[in-house]
Structures are given as structure tokens and as C-alpha cells.
Tab-separated table of C-alpha atoms and ligand atoms in Angstrom:
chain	number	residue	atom	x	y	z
A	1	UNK	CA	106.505	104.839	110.974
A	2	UNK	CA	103.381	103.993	108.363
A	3	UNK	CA	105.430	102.914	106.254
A	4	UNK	CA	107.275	99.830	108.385
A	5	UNK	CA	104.113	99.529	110.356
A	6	UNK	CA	102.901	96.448	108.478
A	7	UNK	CA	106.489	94.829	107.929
A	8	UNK	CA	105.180	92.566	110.412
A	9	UNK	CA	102.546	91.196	108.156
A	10	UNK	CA	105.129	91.873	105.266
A	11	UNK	CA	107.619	88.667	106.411
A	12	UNK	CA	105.229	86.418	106.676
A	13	UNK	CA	105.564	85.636	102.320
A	14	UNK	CA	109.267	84.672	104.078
A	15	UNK	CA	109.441	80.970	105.753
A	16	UNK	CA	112.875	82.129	106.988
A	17	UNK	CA	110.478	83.922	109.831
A	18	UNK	CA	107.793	81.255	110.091
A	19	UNK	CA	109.248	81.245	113.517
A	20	UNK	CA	107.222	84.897	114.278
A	21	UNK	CA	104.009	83.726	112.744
A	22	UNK	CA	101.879	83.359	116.084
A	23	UNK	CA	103.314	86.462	117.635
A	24	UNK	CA	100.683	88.231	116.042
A	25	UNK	CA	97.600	87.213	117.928
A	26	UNK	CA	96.815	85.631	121.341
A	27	UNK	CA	93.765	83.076	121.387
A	28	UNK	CA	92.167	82.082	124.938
A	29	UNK	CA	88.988	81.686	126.170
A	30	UNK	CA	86.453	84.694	126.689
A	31	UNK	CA	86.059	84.731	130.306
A	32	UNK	CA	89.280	83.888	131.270
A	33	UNK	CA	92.342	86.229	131.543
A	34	UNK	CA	95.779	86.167	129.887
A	35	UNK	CA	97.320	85.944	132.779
A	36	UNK	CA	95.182	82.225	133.449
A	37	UNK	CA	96.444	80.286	130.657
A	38	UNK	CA	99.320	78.164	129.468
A	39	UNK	CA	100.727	80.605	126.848
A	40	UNK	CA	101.403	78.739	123.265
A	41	UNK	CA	104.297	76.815	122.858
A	42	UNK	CA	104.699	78.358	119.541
A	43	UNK	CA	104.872	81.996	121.330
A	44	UNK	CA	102.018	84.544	121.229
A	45	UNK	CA	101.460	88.347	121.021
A	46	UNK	CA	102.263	89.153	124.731
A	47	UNK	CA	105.989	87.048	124.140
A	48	UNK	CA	106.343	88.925	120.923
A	49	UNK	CA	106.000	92.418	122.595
A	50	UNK	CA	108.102	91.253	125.819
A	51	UNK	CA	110.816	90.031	123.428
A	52	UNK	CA	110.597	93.343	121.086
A	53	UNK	CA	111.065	95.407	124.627
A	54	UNK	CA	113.526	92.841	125.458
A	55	UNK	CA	115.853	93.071	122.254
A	56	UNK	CA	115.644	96.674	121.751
A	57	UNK	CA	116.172	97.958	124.966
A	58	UNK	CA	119.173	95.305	125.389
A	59	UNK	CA	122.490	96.949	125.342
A	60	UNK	CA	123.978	93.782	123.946
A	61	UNK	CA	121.839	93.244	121.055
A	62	UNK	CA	122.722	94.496	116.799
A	63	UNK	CA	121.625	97.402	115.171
A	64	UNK	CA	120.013	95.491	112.880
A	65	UNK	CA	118.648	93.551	115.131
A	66	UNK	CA	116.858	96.309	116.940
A	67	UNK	CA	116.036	97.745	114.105
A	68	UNK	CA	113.740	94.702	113.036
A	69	UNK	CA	112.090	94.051	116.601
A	70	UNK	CA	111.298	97.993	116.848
A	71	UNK	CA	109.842	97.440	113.318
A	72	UNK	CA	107.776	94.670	114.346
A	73	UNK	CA	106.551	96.317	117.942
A	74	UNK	CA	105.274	98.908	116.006
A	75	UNK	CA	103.225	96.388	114.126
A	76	UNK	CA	101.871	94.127	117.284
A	77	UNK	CA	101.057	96.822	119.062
A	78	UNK	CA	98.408	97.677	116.303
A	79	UNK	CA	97.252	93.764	116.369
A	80	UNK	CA	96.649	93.892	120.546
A	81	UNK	CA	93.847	96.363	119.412
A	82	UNK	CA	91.899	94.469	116.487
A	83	UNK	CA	89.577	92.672	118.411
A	84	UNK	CA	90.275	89.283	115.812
A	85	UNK	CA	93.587	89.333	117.337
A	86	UNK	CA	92.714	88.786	121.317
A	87	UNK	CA	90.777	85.687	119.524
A	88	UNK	CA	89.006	81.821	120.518
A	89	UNK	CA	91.677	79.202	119.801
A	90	UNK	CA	88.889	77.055	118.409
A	91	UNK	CA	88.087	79.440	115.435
A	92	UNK	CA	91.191	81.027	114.962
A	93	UNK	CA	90.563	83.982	116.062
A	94	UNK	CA	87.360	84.299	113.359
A	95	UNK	CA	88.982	82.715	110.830
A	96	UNK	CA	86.781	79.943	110.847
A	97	UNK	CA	83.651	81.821	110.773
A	98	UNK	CA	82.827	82.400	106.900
A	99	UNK	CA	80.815	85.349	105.900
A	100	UNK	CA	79.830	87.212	102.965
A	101	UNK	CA	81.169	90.513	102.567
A	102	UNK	CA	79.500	92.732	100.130
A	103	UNK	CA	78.842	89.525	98.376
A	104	UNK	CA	81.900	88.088	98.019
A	105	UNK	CA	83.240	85.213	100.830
A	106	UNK	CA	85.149	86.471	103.232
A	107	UNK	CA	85.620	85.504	107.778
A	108	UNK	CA	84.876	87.176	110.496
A	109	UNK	CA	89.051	87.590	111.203
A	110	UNK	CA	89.222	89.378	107.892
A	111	UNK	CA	86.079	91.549	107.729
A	112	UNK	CA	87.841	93.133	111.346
A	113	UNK	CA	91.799	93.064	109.429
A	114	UNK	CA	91.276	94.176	106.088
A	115	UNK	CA	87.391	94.610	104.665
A	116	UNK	CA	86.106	97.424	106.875
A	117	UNK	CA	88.888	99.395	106.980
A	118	UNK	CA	89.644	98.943	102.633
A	119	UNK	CA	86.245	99.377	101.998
A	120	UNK	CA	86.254	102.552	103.601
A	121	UNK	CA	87.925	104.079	101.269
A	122	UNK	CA	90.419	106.415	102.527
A	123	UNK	CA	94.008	105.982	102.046
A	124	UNK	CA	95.954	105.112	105.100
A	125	UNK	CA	96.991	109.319	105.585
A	126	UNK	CA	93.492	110.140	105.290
A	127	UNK	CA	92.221	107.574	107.841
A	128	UNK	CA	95.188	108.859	110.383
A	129	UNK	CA	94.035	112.313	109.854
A	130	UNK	CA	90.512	111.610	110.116
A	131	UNK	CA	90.381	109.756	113.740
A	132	UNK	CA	88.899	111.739	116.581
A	133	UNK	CA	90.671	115.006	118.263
A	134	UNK	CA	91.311	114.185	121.517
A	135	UNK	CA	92.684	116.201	125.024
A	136	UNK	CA	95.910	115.563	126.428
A	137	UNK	CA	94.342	114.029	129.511
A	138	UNK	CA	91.859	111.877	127.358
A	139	UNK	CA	95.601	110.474	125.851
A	140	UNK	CA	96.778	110.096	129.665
A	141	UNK	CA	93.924	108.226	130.311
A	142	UNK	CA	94.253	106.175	127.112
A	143	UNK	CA	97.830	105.129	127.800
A	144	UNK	CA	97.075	104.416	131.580
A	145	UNK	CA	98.197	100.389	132.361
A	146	UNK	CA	100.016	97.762	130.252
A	147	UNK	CA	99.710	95.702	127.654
A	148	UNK	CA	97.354	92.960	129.676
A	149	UNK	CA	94.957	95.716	130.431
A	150	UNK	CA	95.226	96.645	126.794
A	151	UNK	CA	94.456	93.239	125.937
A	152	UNK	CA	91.821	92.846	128.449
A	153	UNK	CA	90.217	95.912	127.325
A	154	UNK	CA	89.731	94.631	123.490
A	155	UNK	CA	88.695	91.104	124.781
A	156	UNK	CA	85.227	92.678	125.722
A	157	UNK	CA	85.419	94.188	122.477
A	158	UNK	CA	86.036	90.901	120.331
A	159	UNK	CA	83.628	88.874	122.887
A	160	UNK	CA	80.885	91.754	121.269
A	161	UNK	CA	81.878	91.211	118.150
A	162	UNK	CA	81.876	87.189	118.092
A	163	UNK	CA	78.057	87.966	119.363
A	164	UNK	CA	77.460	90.667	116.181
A	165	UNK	CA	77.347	88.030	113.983
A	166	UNK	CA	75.770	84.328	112.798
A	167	UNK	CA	78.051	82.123	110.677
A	168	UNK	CA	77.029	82.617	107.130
A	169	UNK	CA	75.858	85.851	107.206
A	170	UNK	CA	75.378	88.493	104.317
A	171	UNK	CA	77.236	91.476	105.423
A	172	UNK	CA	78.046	95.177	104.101
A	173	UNK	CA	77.428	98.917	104.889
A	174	UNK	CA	74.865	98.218	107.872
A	175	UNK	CA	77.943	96.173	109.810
A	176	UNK	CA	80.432	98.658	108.768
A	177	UNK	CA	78.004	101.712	110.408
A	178	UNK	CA	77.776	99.571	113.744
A	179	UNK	CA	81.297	99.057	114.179
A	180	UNK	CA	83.042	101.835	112.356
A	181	UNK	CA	83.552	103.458	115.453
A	182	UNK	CA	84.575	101.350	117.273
A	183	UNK	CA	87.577	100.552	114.490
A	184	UNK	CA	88.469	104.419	114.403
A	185	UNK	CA	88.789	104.352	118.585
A	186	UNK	CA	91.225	100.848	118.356
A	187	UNK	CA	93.405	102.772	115.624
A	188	UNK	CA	93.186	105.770	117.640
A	189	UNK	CA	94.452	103.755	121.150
A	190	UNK	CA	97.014	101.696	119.155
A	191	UNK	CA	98.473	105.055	118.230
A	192	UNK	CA	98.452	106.664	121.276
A	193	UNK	CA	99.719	103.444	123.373
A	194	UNK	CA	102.380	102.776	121.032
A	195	UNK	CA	103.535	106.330	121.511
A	196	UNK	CA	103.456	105.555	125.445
A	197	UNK	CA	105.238	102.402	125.294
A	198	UNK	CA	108.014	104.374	122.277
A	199	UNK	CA	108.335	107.149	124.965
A	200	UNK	CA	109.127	104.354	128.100
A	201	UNK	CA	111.696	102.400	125.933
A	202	UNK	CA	113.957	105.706	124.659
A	203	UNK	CA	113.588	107.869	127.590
B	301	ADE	N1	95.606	81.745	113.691
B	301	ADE	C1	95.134	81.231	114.821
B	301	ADE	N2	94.560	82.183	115.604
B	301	ADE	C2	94.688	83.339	114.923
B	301	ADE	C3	94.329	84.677	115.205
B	301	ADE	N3	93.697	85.022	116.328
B	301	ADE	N4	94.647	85.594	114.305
B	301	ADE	C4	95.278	85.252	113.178
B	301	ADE	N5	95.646	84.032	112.848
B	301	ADE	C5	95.355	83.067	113.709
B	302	ZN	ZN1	99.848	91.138	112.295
């Protein structure tokens, strides 16, 4: 499963699948819900995860066919939980917001997709095997609600986040300390969720 987990990200070097490239993030305002907006025209994370469920769960959709959507769920359902991806349409989602990153220019979409979590310095194994231990009812309580919740539930996160910072800043190892945590518990509920929502499609 690591190792199709970012074939999501993968296609997007393809045009033939331009047509997927907004299913990876949902943008709306920060005190409003999902569930209040016109979703995008062009789709959006919630109608990428209905139409994964959709597709694979269908009895008269290809193999193949199920085999790519179940690829790609696996990847959304880790996007829902980076707080960059639950995002302000007017920044895209922090990637308007430059920053310096250890010196180097980076945004505030990247320092929460790819910086923190390369600059760590574990590989991808050692990161799994590294997040918290948790009890079997701390996992029930984790995989309690849907995906809105879900998404509700990082919103808070990304409207702290969008505060953590001022456009322009220097940042490095004092940002990664405050929010390293709080990365660890989103890859740790990503897992667990995905697991929930795996279990409800094959049972
Ligand atoms: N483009 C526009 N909004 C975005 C977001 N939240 N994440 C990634 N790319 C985007
Ligand atoms: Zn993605």
C-alpha cells in the first residue's frame, strides 16, 4: 500500500489525467462548512473520494478501473488530513504564501506536503513505525464519522496553521518542533481512517 500511496501525485507529470488534478484538495472559506459551498466545477477532494467509493464498489465497473480509483483513494485519503489540503481558495491552499525554509524559498502548501516531513529524515518505513502506539478504542474513536467530519476536523487545524505564520518568514527546526506533532497525529488518523473506510468498502 506505500508503495501506490502517492500514485496519486505520481499522474499528475501525465496531462492524459489533468482531468483529476483538483481532486486532491478542497479550498473554502475558514468559517464556513463543506457542506455550505458551491463545490468546484472542476471537482474537489470530497467528489474524488465519493467517485473512488463509487467506482470501486460498482459491480459494473473494470478491473483496471478499480484498480486505479482504489489506488488513488488510498492517496486522497492521506491529502483530507494535511491541513494545506482543506485550504483558502484565494491562496491556494498556501501556495501563495512564500517562505523561507531552512534558507531556501519555499510556501506555506509545501513546508506542510513535503519540507517537514523530508527534512525529518526518516525514510517513509521508519516514519510509519515511529508514529504513536495507540488502544483499540483510541482507533474506534479515531475512525468515528465521515469524511466531512474528517475534513472539518483538519480545517481547525489548517485555520491554526494559516495563523503560525507571516508571509515571508525565515523558517526551520523551531516550526518543525511546534508542529511535528501535530504531522505524526494526521499520518497516524489518515492511516487508521483509511483502514475504516478499506474495511466498509470490502466487507
Ligand atoms: N491549487 C489550488 N488550491 C490548492 C490546494 N489547496 N492544494 C494544492 N493545490 C492547489
Ligand atoms: Zn495529492
Amino acid at each position: 500500500m506505500a508503495a501506490v500511496s502517492n500514485f496519486g501525485d505520481e499522474i499528475k507529470a501525465d496531462r492524459k489525467y489533468s482531468e483529476f488534478s483538483a481532486w486532491h484538495y478542497v479550498n473554502f472559506p475558514a468559517d464556513k462548512d463543506y457542506k455550505d459551498v458551491e463545490p468546484s466545477e472542476y471537482g474537489d477532494l470530497v467528489i474524488g473520494i465519493n467517485k473512488c467509493i463509487e467506482i470501486i464498489t460498482s459491480e459494473v465497473s473494470s478491473k483496471e478501473d478499480k484498480a486505479f480509483y482504489l489506488k488513488f483513494l488510498v492517496h486522497l485519503i492521506g491529502d483530507l488530513h494535511q491541513p494545506m489540503h482543506i485550504g483558502r481558495l484565494e491562496d491556494k491552499g498556501g501556495n501563495d504564501i512564500q517562505l523561507q525554509w531552512f534558507g531556501r524559498g519555499s510556501n506555506l502548501h509545501r513546508v506542510w506536503d513535503s519540507n517537514m516531513i523530508d527534512d525529518y529524515g526518516m525514510s517513509f518505513t521508519e516514519l510509519s513505525n515511529s508514529l504513536p502506539k495507540i488502544s483499540k478504542q483510541e482507533v474506534k474513536q479515531i475512525q468515528k464519522g465521515d469524511i466531512y467530519v474528517w475534513i472539518e476536523e483538519t480545517q481547525e487545524i489548517t485555520n491554526e496553521v494559516y495563523d503560525s505564520v507571516e508571509v515571508g518568514e525565515k523558517l526551520g527546526y523551531q516550526y518543525s518542533y511546534r508542529w511535528w506533532n501535530t504531522v505524526e497525529n494526521q499520518l497516524l488518523k489518515g492511516g487508521i481512517r483509511l483502514a475504516a473506510m478499506l474495511n466498509d468498502i470490502f466487507k
